[in-house]
Amino acid sequence: MTEKQPYYHPSGREIEVFEHAYTNKLPLLLKGPTGTGKSRFVEYMAYQLHKPLITISCHEETSSTDLIGRFIIKGAETIWLDGPLTLAMKKGAIVYLDEIAEARPDVIVAIHPLTDHRRELFIDKLNESIAAHPDFMLVASFNPGYQKGFKELKPSTRQRFVALPFNYPLPKMEVLILTNETGIDDNIAQKLVAIAQKIRNLKELGLTETVSTRLLVDAAKLIKSGLPKRLSVKVAMLEPLTDEPELIQALEDLSNLMI
Ligand code: ADP
């Protein structure tokens, strides 16, 4: 478990919702764009509830075997090795499946019996079901529509979770997050947030993802450690958004007017 309390600034009643989902043993889905504090929120809640947290970052290759476990050969023996999900279920941890929609479909199939009243996992390779420890909780994140041809979560899966929306914080709160996270001056934080606001509102640019709080935090860290402000904005907030030089130039011209 994390030793120091993670810093998390709530934007609504998400802490209360998490606590109640936990008490009622309901799985929780955090929906929203990348870099909006979903992972930080889960770290914070695990700390508050004094529970270990196991994070699994899902990607195209993530299969149920990666989560549940596999047989491995050790010397002359074949032994079973629990995967992170099985381990978490046994010891009563909080599991965070980050970007669940990215995982292979067999992952979704495997977690279904875990997300309803059964709270169990069938391990086909051992031909046995294991029941979740009473303290176990499943949390997943999902980024709706972040790419063209993005991966959706089927309604039958979504409806197994209590869901909380995440979005970019209000400017005042985002300034606070920046100053708390990085120790940067309030006035620079305000400028960074104003640039982010401006770019987020330029919907016509057709960016698949826009400036997230994570990118702002990165820019603030670079500035804090002495990198020039405009260069920090360019490399932390603009370059990650697109590879089109003309677009970068336009965004740079715009942000240079503001910092
Ligand atoms: P996500 O999981 O949604 O992709 P993260 O939780 O990794 O996003 O957030 C990215 C970074 O943004 C964090 O490391 C933290 O610095 C900052 N951050 C975003 N939202 C918050 C918040 N509400 N409170 C504190 N820090 C935040």
Short mmCIF file of N, CA and C in Angstrom, two decimals, residues 9 19 42 75 95 100 115 195 217 253-254:
data_model
loop_
_atom_site.label_atom_id
_atom_site.label_comp_id
_atom_site.label_asym_id
_atom_site.label_seq_id
_atom_site.Cartn_x
_atom_site.Cartn_y
_atom_site.Cartn_z
N HIS A 9 -7.97 15.79 -5.62
CA HIS A 9 -8.95 16.86 -5.44
C HIS A 9 -10.27 16.41 -6.06
N GLU A 19 -17.22 4.93 -1.80
CA GLU A 19 -17.37 4.29 -0.49
C GLU A 19 -18.62 3.41 -0.45
N VAL A 42 -8.45 6.34 -7.74
CA VAL A 42 -8.46 4.96 -7.22
C VAL A 42 -7.33 4.79 -6.18
N GLY A 75 11.85 -26.25 -13.22
CA GLY A 75 12.63 -27.48 -13.11
C GLY A 75 11.88 -28.60 -13.81
N VAL A 95 -8.89 -4.09 -7.28
CA VAL A 95 -8.25 -4.26 -8.59
C VAL A 95 -8.71 -3.14 -9.49
N ILE A 100 -10.25 -0.88 -19.69
CA ILE A 100 -10.78 -2.24 -19.82
C ILE A 100 -11.20 -2.57 -21.26
N THR A 115 -18.63 -9.70 -11.54
CA THR A 115 -19.31 -8.41 -11.44
C THR A 115 -20.76 -8.54 -10.99
N ILE A 195 -4.45 28.39 -21.27
CA ILE A 195 -4.06 27.84 -22.58
C ILE A 195 -4.83 26.53 -22.84
N VAL A 217 0.14 19.14 -15.85
CA VAL A 217 1.02 18.84 -14.71
C VAL A 217 2.46 18.66 -15.23
N ASP A 253 1.66 29.51 -31.70
CA ASP A 253 1.43 30.95 -31.84
C ASP A 253 0.38 31.41 -30.84
N LEU A 254 -0.65 30.60 -30.75
CA LEU A 254 -1.74 30.94 -29.85
C LEU A 254 -1.27 30.93 -28.39
#
